[in-house]
mmCIF file of N, CA and C in Angstrom:
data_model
loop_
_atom_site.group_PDB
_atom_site.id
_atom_site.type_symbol
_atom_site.label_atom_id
_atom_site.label_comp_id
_atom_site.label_asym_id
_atom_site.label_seq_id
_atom_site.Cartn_x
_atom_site.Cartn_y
_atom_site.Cartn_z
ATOM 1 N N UNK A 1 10.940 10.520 6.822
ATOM 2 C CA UNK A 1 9.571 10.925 6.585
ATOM 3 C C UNK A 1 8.936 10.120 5.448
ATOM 4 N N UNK A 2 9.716 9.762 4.504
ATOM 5 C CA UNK A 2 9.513 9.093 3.674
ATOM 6 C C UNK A 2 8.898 7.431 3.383
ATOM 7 N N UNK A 3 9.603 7.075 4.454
ATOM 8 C CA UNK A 3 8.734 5.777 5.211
ATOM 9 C C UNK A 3 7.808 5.736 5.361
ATOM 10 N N UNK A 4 7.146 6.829 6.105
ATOM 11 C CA UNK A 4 5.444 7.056 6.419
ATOM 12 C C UNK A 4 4.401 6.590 5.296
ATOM 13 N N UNK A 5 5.024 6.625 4.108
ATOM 14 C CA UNK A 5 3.881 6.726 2.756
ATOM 15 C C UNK A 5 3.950 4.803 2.360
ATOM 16 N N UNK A 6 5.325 4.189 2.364
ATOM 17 C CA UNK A 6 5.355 3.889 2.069
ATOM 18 C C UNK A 6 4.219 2.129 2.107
ATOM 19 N N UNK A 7 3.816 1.570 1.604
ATOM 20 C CA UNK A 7 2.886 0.836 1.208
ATOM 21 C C UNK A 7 3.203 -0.663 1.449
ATOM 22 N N UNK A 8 3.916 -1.349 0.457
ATOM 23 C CA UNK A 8 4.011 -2.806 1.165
ATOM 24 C C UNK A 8 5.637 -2.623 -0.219
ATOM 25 N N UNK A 9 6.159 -4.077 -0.055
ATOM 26 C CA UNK A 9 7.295 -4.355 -1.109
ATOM 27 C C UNK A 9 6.312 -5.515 -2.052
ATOM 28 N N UNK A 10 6.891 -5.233 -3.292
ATOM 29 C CA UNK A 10 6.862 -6.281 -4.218
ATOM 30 C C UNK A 10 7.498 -6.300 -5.257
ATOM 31 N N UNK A 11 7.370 -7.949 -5.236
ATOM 32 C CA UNK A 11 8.684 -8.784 -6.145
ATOM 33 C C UNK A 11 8.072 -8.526 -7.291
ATOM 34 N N UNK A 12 8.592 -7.842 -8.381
ATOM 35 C CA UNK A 12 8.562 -7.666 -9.940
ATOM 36 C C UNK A 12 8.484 -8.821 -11.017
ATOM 37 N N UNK A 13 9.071 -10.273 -10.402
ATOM 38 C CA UNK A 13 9.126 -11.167 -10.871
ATOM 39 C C UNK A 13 7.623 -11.843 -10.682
ATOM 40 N N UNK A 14 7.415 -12.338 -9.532
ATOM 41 C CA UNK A 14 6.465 -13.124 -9.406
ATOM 42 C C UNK A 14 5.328 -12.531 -8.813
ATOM 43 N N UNK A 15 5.571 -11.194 -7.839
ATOM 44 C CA UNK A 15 3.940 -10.258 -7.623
ATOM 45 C C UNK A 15 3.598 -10.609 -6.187
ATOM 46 N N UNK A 16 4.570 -11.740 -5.259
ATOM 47 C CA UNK A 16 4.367 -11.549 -3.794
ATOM 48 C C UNK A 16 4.530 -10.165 -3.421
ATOM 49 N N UNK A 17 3.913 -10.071 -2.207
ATOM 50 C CA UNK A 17 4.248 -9.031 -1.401
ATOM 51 C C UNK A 17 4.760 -8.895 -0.012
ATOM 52 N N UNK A 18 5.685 -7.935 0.243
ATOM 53 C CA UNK A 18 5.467 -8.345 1.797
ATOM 54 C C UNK A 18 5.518 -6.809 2.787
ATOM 55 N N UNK A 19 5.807 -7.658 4.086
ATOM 56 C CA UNK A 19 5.615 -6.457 4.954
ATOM 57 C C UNK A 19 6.762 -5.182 4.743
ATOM 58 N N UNK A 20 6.654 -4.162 4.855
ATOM 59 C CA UNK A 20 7.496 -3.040 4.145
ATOM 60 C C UNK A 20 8.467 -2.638 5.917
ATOM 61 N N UNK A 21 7.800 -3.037 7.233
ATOM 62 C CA UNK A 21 8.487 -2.778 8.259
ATOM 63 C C UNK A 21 9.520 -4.165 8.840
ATOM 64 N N UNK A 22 9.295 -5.090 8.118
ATOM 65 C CA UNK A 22 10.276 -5.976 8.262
ATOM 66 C C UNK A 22 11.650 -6.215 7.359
ATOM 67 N N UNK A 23 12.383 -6.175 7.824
ATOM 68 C CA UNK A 23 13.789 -5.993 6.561
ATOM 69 C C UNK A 23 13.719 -7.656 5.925
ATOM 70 N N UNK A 24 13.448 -6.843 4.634
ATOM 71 C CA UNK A 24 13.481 -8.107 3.547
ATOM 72 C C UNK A 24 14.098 -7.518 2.145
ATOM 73 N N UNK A 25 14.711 -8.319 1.739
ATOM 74 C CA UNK A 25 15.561 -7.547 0.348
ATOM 75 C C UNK A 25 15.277 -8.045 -1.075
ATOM 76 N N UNK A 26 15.132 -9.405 -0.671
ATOM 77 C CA UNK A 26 14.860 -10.682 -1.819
ATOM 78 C C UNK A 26 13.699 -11.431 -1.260
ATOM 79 N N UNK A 27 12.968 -11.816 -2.518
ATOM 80 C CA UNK A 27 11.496 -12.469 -2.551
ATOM 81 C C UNK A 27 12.021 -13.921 -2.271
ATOM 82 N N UNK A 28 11.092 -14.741 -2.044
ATOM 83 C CA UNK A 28 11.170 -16.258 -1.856
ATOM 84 C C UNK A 28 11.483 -16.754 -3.059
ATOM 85 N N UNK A 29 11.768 -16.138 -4.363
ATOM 86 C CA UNK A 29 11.763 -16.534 -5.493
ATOM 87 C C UNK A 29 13.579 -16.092 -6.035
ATOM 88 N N UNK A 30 13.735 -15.267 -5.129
ATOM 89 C CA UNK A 30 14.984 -14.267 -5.518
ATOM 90 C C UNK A 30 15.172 -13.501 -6.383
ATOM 91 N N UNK A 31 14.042 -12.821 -6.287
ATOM 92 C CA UNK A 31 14.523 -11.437 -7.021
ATOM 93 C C UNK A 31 14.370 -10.405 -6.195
ATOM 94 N N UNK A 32 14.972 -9.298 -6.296
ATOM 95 C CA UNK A 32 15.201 -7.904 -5.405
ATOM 96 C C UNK A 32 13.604 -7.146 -5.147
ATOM 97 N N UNK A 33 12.951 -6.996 -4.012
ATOM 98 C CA UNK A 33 11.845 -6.221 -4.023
ATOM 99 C C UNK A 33 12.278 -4.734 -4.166
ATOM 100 N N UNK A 34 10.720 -3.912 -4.637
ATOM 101 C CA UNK A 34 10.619 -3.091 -5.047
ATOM 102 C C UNK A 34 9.852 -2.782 -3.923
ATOM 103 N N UNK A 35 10.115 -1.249 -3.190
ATOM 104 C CA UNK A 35 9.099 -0.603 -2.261
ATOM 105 C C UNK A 35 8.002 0.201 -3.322
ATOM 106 N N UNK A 36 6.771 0.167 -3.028
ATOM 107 C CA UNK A 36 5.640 0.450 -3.091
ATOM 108 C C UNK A 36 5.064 1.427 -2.260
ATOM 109 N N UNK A 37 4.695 2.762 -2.732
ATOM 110 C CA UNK A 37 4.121 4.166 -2.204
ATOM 111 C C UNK A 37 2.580 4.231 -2.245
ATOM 112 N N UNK A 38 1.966 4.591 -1.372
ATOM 113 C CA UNK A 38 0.964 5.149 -0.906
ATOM 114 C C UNK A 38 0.846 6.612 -1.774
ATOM 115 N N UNK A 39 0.453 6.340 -2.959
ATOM 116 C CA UNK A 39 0.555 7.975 -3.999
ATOM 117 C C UNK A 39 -0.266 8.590 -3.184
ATOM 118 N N UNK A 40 -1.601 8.402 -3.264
ATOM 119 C CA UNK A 40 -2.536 9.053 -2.504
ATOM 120 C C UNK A 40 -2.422 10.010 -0.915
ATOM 121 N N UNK A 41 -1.526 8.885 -0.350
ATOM 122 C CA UNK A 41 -1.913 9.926 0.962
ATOM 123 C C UNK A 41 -0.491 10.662 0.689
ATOM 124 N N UNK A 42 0.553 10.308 -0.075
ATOM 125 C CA UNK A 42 1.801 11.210 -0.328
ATOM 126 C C UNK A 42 1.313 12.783 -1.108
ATOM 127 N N UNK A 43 0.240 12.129 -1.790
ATOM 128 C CA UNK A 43 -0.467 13.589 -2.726
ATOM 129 C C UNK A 43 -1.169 14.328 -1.911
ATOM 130 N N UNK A 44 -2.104 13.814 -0.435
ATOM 131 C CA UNK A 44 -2.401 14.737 0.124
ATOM 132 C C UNK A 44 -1.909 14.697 0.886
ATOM 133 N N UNK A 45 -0.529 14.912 1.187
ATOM 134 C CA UNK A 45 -0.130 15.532 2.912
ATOM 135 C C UNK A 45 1.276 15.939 2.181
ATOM 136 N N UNK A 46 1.372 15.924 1.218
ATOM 137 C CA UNK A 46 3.221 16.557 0.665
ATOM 138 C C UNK A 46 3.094 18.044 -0.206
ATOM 139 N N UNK A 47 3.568 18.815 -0.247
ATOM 140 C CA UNK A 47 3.431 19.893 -0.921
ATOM 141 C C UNK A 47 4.826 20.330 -1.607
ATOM 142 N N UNK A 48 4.938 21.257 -2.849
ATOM 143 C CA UNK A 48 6.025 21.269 -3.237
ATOM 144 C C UNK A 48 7.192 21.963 -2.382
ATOM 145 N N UNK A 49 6.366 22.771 -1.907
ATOM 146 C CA UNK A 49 7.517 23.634 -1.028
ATOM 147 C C UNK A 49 7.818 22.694 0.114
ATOM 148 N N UNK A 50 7.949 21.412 0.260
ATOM 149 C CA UNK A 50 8.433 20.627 0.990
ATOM 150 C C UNK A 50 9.741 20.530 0.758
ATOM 151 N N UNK A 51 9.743 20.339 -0.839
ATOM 152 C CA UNK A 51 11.007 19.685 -1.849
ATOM 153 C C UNK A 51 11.692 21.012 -1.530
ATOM 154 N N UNK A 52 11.686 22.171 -1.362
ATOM 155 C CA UNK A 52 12.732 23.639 -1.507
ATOM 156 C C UNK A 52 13.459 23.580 -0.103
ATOM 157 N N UNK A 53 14.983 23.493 -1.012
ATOM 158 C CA UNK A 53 15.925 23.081 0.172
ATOM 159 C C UNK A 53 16.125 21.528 0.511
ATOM 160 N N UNK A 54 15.300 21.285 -0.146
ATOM 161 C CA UNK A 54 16.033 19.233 0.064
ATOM 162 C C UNK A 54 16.862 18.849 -0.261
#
């Protein structure tokens, strides 16, 4: 479910980005990407009582 929010990847080093549905691990630069969230639509469509029992 968690996938759904998620936004694009980016490299911490240099600030490319890429597609978040293609498996990529390392930037063209080689450093490890970071996945990137959609706060917004995670804030409106998640509620706490989601988390009870996770």
């Amino acid at each position: 479910m968690i996938f759904m929010y998620m936004s694009h990847l980016e490299c911490p080093k240099c600030g490319a980005t890429y597609d978040p549905h293609k498996l990529t691990q390392l930037c063209a630069c080689g450093s490890p990407l970071l996945v990137r969230y959609d706060l917004d639509k995670v804030k409106a469509n998640f509620k706490k009582s989601d988390l009870i029992g996770a």
